[in-house]
PDB file of C-alpha atoms in Angstrom:
ATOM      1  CA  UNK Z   1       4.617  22.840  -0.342  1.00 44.00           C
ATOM      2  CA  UNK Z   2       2.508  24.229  -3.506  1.00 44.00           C
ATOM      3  CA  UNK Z   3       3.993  27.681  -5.151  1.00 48.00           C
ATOM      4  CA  UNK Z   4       2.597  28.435  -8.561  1.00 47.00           C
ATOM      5  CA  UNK Z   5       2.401  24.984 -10.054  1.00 52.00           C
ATOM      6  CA  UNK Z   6       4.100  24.560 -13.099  1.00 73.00           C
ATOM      7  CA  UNK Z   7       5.627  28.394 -13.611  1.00 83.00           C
ATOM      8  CA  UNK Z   8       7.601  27.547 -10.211  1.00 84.00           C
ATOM      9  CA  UNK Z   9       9.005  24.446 -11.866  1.00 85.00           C
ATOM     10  CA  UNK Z  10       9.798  26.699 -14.999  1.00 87.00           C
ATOM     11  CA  UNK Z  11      11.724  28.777 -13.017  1.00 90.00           C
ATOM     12  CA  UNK Z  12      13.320  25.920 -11.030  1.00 90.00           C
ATOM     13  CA  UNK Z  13      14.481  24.633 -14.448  1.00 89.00           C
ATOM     14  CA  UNK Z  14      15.301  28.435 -15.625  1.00 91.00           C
ATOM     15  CA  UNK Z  15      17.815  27.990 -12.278  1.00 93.00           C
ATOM     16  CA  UNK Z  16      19.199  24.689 -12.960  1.00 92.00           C
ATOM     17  CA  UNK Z  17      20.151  25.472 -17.117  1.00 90.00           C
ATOM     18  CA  UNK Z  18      21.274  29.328 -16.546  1.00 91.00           C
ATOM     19  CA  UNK Z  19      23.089  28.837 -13.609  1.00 92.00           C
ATOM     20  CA  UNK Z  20      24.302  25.408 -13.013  1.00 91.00           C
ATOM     21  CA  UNK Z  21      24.512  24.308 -16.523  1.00 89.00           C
ATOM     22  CA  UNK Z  22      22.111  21.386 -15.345  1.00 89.00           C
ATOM     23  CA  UNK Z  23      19.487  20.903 -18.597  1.00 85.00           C
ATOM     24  CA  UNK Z  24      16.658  18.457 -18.921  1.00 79.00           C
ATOM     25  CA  UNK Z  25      17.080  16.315 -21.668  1.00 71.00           C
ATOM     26  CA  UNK Z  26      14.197  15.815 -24.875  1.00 63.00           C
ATOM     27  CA  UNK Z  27      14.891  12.110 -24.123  1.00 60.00           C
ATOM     28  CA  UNK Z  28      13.596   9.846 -21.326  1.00 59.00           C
ATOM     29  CA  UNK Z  29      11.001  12.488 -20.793  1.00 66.00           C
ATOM     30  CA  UNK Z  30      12.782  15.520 -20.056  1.00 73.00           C
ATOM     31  CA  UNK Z  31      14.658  13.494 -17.006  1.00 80.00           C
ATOM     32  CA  UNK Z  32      17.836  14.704 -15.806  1.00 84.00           C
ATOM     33  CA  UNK Z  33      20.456  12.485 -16.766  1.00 80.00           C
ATOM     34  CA  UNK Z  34      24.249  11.353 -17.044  1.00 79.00           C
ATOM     35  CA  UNK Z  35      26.512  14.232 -16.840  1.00 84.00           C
ATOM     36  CA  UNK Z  36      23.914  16.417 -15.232  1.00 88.00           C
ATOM     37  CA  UNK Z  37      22.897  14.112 -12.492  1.00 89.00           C
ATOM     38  CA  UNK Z  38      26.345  13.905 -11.058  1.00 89.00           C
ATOM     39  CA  UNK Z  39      26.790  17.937 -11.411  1.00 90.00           C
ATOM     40  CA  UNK Z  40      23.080  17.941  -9.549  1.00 92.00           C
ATOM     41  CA  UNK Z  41      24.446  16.230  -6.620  1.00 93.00           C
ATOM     42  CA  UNK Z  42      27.719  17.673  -6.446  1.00 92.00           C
ATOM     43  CA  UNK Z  43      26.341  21.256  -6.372  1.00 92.00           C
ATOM     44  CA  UNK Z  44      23.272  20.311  -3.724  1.00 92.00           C
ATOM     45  CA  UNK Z  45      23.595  22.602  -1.458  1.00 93.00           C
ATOM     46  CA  UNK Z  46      24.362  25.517  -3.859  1.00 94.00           C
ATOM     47  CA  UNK Z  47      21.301  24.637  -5.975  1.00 95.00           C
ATOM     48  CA  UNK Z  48      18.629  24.435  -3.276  1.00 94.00           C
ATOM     49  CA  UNK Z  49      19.646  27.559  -1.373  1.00 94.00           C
ATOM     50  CA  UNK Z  50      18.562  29.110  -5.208  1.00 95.00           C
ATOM     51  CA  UNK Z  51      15.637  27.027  -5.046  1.00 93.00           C
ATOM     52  CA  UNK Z  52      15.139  28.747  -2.020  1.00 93.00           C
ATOM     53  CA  UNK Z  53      15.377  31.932  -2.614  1.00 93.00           C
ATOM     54  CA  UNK Z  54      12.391  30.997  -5.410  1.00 91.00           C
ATOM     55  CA  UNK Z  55      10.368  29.775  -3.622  1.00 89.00           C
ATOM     56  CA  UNK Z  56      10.314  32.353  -0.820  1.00 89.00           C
ATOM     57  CA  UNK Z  57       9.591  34.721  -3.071  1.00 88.00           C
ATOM     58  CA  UNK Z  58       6.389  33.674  -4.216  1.00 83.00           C
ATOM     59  CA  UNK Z  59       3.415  33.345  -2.481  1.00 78.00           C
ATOM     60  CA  UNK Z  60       2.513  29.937  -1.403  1.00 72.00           C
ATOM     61  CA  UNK Z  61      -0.769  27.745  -0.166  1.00 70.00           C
ATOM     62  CA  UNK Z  62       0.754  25.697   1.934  1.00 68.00           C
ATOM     63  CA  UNK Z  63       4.363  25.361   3.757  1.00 70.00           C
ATOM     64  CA  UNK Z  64       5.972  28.202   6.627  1.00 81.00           C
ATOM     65  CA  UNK Z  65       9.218  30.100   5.637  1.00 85.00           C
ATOM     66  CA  UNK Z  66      10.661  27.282   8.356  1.00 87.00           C
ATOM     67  CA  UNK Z  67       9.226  24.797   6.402  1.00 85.00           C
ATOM     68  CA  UNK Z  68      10.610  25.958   2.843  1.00 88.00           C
ATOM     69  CA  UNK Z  69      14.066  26.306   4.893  1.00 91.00           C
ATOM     70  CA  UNK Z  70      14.410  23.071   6.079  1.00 91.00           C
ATOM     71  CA  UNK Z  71      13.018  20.770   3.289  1.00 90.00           C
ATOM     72  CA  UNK Z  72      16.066  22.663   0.795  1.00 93.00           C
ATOM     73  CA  UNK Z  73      18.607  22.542   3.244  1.00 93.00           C
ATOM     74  CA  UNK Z  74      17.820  18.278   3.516  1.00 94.00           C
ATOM     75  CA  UNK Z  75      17.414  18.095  -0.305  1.00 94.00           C
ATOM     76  CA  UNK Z  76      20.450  19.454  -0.311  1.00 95.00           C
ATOM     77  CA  UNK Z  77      22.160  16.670   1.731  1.00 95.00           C
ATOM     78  CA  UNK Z  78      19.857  14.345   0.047  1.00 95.00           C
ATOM     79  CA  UNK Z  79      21.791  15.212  -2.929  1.00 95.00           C
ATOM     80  CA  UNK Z  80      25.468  14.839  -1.510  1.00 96.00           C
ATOM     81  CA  UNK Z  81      24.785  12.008   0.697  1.00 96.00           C
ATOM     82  CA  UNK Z  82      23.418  10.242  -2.480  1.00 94.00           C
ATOM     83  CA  UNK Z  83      26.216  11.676  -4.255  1.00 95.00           C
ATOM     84  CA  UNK Z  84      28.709   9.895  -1.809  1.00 95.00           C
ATOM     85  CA  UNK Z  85      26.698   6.798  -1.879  1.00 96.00           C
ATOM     86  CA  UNK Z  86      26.741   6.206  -5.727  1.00 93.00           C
ATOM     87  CA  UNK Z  87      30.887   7.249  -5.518  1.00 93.00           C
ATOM     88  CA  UNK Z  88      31.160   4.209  -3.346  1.00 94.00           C
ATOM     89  CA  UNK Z  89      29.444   1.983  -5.251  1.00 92.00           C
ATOM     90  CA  UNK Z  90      31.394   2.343  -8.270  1.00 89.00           C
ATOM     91  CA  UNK Z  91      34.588   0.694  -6.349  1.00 89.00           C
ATOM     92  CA  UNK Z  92      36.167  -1.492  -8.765  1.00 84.00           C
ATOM     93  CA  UNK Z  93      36.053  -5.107  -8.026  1.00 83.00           C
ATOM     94  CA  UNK Z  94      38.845  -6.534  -5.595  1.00 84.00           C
ATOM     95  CA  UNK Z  95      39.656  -2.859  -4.661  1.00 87.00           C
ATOM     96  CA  UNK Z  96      36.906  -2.907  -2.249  1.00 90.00           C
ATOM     97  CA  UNK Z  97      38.120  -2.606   2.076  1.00 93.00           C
ATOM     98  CA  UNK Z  98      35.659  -2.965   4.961  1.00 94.00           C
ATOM     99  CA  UNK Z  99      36.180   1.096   5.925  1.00 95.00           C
ATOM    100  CA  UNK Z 100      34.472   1.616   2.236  1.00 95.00           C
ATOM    101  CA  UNK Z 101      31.572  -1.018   2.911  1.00 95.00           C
ATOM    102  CA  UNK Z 102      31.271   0.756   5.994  1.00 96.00           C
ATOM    103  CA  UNK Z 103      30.492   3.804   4.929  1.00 96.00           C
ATOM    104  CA  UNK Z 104      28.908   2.927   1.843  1.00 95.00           C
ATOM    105  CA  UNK Z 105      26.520   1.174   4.233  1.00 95.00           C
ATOM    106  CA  UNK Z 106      26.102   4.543   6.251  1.00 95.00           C
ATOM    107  CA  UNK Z 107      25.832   6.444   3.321  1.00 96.00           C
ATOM    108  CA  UNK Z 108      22.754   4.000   2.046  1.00 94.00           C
ATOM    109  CA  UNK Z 109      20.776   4.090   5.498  1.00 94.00           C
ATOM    110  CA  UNK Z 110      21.210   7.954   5.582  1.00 95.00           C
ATOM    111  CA  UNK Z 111      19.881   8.089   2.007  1.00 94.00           C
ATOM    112  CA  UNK Z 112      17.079   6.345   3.056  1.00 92.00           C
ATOM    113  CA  UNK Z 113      16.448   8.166   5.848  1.00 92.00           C
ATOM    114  CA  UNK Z 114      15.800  11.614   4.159  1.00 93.00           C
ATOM    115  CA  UNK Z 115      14.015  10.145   1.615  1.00 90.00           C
ATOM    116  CA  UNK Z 116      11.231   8.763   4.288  1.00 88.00           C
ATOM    117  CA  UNK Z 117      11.936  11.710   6.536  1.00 90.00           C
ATOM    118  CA  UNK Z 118      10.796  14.249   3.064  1.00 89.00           C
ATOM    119  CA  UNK Z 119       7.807  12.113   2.458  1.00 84.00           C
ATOM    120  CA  UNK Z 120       9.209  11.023  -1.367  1.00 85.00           C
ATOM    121  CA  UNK Z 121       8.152   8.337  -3.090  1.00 80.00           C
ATOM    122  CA  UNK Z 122      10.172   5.467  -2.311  1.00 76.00           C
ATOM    123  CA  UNK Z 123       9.871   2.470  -5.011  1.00 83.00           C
ATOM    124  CA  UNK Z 124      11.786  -1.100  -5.352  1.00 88.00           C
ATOM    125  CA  UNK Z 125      14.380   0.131  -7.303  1.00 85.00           C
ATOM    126  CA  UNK Z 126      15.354   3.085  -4.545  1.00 87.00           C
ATOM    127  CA  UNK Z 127      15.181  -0.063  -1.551  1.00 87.00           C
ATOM    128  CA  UNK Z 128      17.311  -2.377  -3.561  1.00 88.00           C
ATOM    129  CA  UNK Z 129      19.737  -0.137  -4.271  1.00 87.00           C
ATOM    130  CA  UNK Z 130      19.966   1.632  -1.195  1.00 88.00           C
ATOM    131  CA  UNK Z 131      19.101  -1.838   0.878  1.00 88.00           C
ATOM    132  CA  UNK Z 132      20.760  -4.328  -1.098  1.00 92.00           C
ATOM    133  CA  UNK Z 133      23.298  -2.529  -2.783  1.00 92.00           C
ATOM    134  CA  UNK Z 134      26.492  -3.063  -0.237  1.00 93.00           C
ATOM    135  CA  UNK Z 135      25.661  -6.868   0.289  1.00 93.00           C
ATOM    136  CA  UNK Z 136      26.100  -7.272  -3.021  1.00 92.00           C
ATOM    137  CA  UNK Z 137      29.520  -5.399  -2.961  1.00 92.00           C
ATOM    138  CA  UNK Z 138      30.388  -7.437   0.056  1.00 93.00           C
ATOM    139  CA  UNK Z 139      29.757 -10.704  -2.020  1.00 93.00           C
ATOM    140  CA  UNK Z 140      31.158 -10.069  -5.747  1.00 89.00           C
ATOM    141  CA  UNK Z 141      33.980  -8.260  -3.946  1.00 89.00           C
ATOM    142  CA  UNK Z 142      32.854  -5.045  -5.634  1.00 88.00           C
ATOM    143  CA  UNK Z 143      30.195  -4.373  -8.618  1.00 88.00           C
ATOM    144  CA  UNK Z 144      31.417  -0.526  -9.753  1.00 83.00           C
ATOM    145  CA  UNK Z 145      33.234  -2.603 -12.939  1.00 78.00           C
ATOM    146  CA  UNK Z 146      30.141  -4.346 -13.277  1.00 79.00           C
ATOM    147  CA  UNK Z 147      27.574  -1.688 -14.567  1.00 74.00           C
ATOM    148  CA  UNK Z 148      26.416  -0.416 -17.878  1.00 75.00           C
ATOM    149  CA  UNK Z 149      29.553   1.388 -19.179  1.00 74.00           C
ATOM    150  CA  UNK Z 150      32.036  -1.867 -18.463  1.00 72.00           C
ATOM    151  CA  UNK Z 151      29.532  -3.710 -20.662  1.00 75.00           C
ATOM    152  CA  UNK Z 152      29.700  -1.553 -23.323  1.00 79.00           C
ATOM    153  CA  UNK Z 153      33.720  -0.803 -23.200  1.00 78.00           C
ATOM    154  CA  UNK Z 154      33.691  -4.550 -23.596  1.00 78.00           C
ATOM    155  CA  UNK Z 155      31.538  -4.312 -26.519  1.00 81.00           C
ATOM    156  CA  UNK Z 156      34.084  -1.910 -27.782  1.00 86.00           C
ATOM    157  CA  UNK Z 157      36.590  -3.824 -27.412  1.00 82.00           C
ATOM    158  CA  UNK Z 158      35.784  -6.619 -28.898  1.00 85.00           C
ATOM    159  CA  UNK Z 159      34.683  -4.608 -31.926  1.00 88.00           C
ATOM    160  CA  UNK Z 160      38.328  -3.369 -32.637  1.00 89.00           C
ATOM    161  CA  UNK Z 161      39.441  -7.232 -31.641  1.00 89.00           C
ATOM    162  CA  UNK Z 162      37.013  -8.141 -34.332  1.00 89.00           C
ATOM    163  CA  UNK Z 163      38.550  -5.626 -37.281  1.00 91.00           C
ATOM    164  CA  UNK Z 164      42.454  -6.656 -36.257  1.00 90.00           C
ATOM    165  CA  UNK Z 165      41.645 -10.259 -37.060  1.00 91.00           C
ATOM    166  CA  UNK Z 166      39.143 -10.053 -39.861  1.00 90.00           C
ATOM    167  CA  UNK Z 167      41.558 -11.191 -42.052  1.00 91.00           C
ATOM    168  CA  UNK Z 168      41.820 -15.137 -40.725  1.00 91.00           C
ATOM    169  CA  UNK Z 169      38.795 -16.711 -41.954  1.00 89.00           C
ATOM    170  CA  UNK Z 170      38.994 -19.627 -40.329  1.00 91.00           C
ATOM    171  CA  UNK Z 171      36.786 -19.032 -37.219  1.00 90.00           C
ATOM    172  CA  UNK Z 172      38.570 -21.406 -34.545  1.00 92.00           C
ATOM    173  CA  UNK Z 173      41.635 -19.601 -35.346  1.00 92.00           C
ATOM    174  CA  UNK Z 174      40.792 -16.285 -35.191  1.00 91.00           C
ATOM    175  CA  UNK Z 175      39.195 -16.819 -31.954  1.00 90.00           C
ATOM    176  CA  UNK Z 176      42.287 -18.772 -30.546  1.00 92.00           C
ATOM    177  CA  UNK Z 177      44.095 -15.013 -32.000  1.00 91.00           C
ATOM    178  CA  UNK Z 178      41.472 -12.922 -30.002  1.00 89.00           C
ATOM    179  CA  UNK Z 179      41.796 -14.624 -26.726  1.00 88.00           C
ATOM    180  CA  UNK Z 180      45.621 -15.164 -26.659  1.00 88.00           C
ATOM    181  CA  UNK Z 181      45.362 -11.434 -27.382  1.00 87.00           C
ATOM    182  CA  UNK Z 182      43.208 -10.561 -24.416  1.00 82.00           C
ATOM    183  CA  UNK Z 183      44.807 -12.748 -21.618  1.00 82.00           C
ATOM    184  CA  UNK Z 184      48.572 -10.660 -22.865  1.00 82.00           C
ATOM    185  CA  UNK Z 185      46.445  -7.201 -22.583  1.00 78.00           C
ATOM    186  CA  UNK Z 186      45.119  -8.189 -18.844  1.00 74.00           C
ATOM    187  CA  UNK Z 187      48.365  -9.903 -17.621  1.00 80.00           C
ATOM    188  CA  UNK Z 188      49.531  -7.574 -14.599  1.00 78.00           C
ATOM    189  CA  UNK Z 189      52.498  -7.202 -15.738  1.00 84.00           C
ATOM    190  CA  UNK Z 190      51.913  -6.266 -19.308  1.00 81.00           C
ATOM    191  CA  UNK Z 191      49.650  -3.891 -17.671  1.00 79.00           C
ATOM    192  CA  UNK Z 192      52.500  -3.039 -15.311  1.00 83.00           C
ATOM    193  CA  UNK Z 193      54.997  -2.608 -18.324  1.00 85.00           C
ATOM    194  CA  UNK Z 194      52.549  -0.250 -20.105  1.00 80.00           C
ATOM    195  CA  UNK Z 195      52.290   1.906 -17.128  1.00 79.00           C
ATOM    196  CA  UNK Z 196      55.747   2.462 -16.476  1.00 83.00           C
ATOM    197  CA  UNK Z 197      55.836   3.467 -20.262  1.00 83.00           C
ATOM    198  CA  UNK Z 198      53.217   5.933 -20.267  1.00 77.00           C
ATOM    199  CA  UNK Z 199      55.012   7.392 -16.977  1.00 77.00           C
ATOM    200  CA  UNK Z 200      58.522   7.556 -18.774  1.00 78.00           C
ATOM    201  CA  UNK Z 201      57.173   9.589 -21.723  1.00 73.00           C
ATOM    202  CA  UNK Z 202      54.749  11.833 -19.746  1.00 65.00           C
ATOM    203  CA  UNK Z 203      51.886  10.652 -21.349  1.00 61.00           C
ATOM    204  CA  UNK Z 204      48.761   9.505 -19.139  1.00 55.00           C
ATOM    205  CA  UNK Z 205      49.780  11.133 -16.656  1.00 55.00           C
ATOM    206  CA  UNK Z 206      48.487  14.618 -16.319  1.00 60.00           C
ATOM    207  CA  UNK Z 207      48.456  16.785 -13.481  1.00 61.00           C
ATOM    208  CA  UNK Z 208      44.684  17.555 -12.172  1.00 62.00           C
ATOM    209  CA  UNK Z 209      44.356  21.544 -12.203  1.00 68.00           C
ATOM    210  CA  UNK Z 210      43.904  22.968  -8.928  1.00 72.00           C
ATOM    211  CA  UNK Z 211      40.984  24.151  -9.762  1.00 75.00           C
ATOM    212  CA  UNK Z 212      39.695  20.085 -10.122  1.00 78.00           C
ATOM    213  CA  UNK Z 213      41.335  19.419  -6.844  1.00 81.00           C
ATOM    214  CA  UNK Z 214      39.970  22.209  -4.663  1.00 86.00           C
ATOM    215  CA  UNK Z 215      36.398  21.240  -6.216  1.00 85.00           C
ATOM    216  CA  UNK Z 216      37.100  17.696  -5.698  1.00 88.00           C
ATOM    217  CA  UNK Z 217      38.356  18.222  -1.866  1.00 90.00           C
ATOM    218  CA  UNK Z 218      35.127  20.595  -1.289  1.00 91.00           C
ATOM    219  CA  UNK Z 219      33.092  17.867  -2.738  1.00 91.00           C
ATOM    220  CA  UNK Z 220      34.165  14.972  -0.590  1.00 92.00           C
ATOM    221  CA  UNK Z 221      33.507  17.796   2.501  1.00 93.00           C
ATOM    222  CA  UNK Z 222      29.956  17.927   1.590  1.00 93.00           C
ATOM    223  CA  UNK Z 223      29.544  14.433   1.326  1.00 93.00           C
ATOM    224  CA  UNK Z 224      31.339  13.993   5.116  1.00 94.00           C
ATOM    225  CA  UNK Z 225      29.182  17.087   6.475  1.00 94.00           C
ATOM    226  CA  UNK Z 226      25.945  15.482   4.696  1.00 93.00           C
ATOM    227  CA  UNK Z 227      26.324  12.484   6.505  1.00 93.00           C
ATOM    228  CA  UNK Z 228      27.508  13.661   9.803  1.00 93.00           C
ATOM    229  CA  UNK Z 229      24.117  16.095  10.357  1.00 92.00           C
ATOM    230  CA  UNK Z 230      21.460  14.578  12.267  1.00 91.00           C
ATOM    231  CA  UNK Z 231      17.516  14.474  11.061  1.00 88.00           C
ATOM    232  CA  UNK Z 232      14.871  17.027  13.024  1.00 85.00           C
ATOM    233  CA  UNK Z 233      12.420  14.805  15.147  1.00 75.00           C
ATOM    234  CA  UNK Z 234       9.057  15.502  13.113  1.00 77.00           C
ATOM    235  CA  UNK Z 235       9.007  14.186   9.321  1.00 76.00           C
ATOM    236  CA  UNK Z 236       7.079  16.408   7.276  1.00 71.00           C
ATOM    237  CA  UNK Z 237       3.249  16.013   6.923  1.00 64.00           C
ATOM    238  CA  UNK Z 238       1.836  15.649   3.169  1.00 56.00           C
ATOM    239  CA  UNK Z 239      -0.278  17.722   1.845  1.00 51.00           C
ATOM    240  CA  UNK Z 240      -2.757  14.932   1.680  1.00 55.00           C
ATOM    241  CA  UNK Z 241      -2.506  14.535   5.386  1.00 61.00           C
ATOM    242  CA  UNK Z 242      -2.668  18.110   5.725  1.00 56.00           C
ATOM    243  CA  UNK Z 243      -6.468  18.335   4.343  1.00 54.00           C
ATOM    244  CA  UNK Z 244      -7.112  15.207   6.371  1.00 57.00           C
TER     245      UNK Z 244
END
């Protein structure tokens, strides 16, 4: 479907910052990134009946009003089955259960599914991760520990590891320090101990607003609904194919 070119997409963004609080980035290229991908995704449905109502209103060369229809309301559980997809995927390790690689696995061939179905570009990093993704959290046990932000809290953490023992200069020592330190911090029942503290003296332990959970509960009921709908029988044509 064409609409106006690039003052659609201006007013597609216009949508996404005003309404949503969803803003393009000056970094990797004006992507949309981090916090605003997982608010994209969580809001799907909300955000392409907008898109929508945009695009309806303008006057188009190619694509029916049942065409417009239909390729938001499957973006839109594009964007919550991927949404459900990725929330699997960041199981920790050893906390993983056959229900979750399950549906992870359902959530992975549905993803794929609308993304052939919509005609969207569909590269190597899309089929691993879709493909290849739950094998390898059926082999490691779980990988959502094993991304990005664990390296870098590790980083972190050694850092501060790093300034406490500064003061030993002998370097076999102050490693010997470092890792006696780290295997009392992971023993489970130092961790257990500093739980039960936390819990005693209220801290750590704050009540999610209602707000957060009726969001949260509406949020897992897209995902569900998302998955559960079946595809139409026709993919869409391209444009391309179209002239053809």
């Amino acid at each position: 479907m064409k609409a106006g070119g690039q003052p659609l997409r201006a007013e597609l963004d216009s949508i996404l910052k005003k309404e949503f609080g969803i803003d393009r980035g000056a970094a990797f290229g004006g992507d949309i990134a981090g916090p605003a991908c997982r608010k994209l995704m969580a809001c799907g449905i909300e955000i392409t009946n907008r898109f929508e109502e945009a695009i309806m209103a303008r006057t188009r060369i190619a694509g029916s009003d049942e065409d417009v229809k239909l390729s938001m309301q499957l973006h839109g559980q594009l964007l919550h089955t991927l949404d459900g997809f990725i929330s699997l995927l960041k199981t920790p390790r050893f906390h993983v259960t056959p229900a979750i690689l399950q549906t992870a696995e359902a959530y992975g061939t549905k993803v794929a599914s609308l993304e052939r179905f919509l005609g969207l570009s569909f590269t190597c990093k899309s089929h691993a991760g879709e493909r290849h993704a739950v094998s390898q959290m059926r082999l490691l046990q779980g990988i959502g520990d094993m991304e990005e932000s664990f390296g870098e809290k590790n980083h972190q953490h050694q850092a501060k590891l790093d300034r406490r023992y500064a003061p030993i200069r002998q370097m076999a020592k102050r490693e010997v320090a470092k890792t006696k330190t780290e295997a009392l911090t992971n023993h489970p029942k130092v961790r257990a101990e500093i739980s039960n503290i936390l819990q005693s003296t209220g801290r750590g332990t704050k009540r999610p607003h209602d707000a957060t959970v009726l969001l949260k509960a509406k949020r897992q009921r897209d995902r569900e609904e998302a998955l559960a709908k079946e595809l139409p029988g026709t993919p869409f044509a391209s444009l391309q194919s179209r002239r053809q």
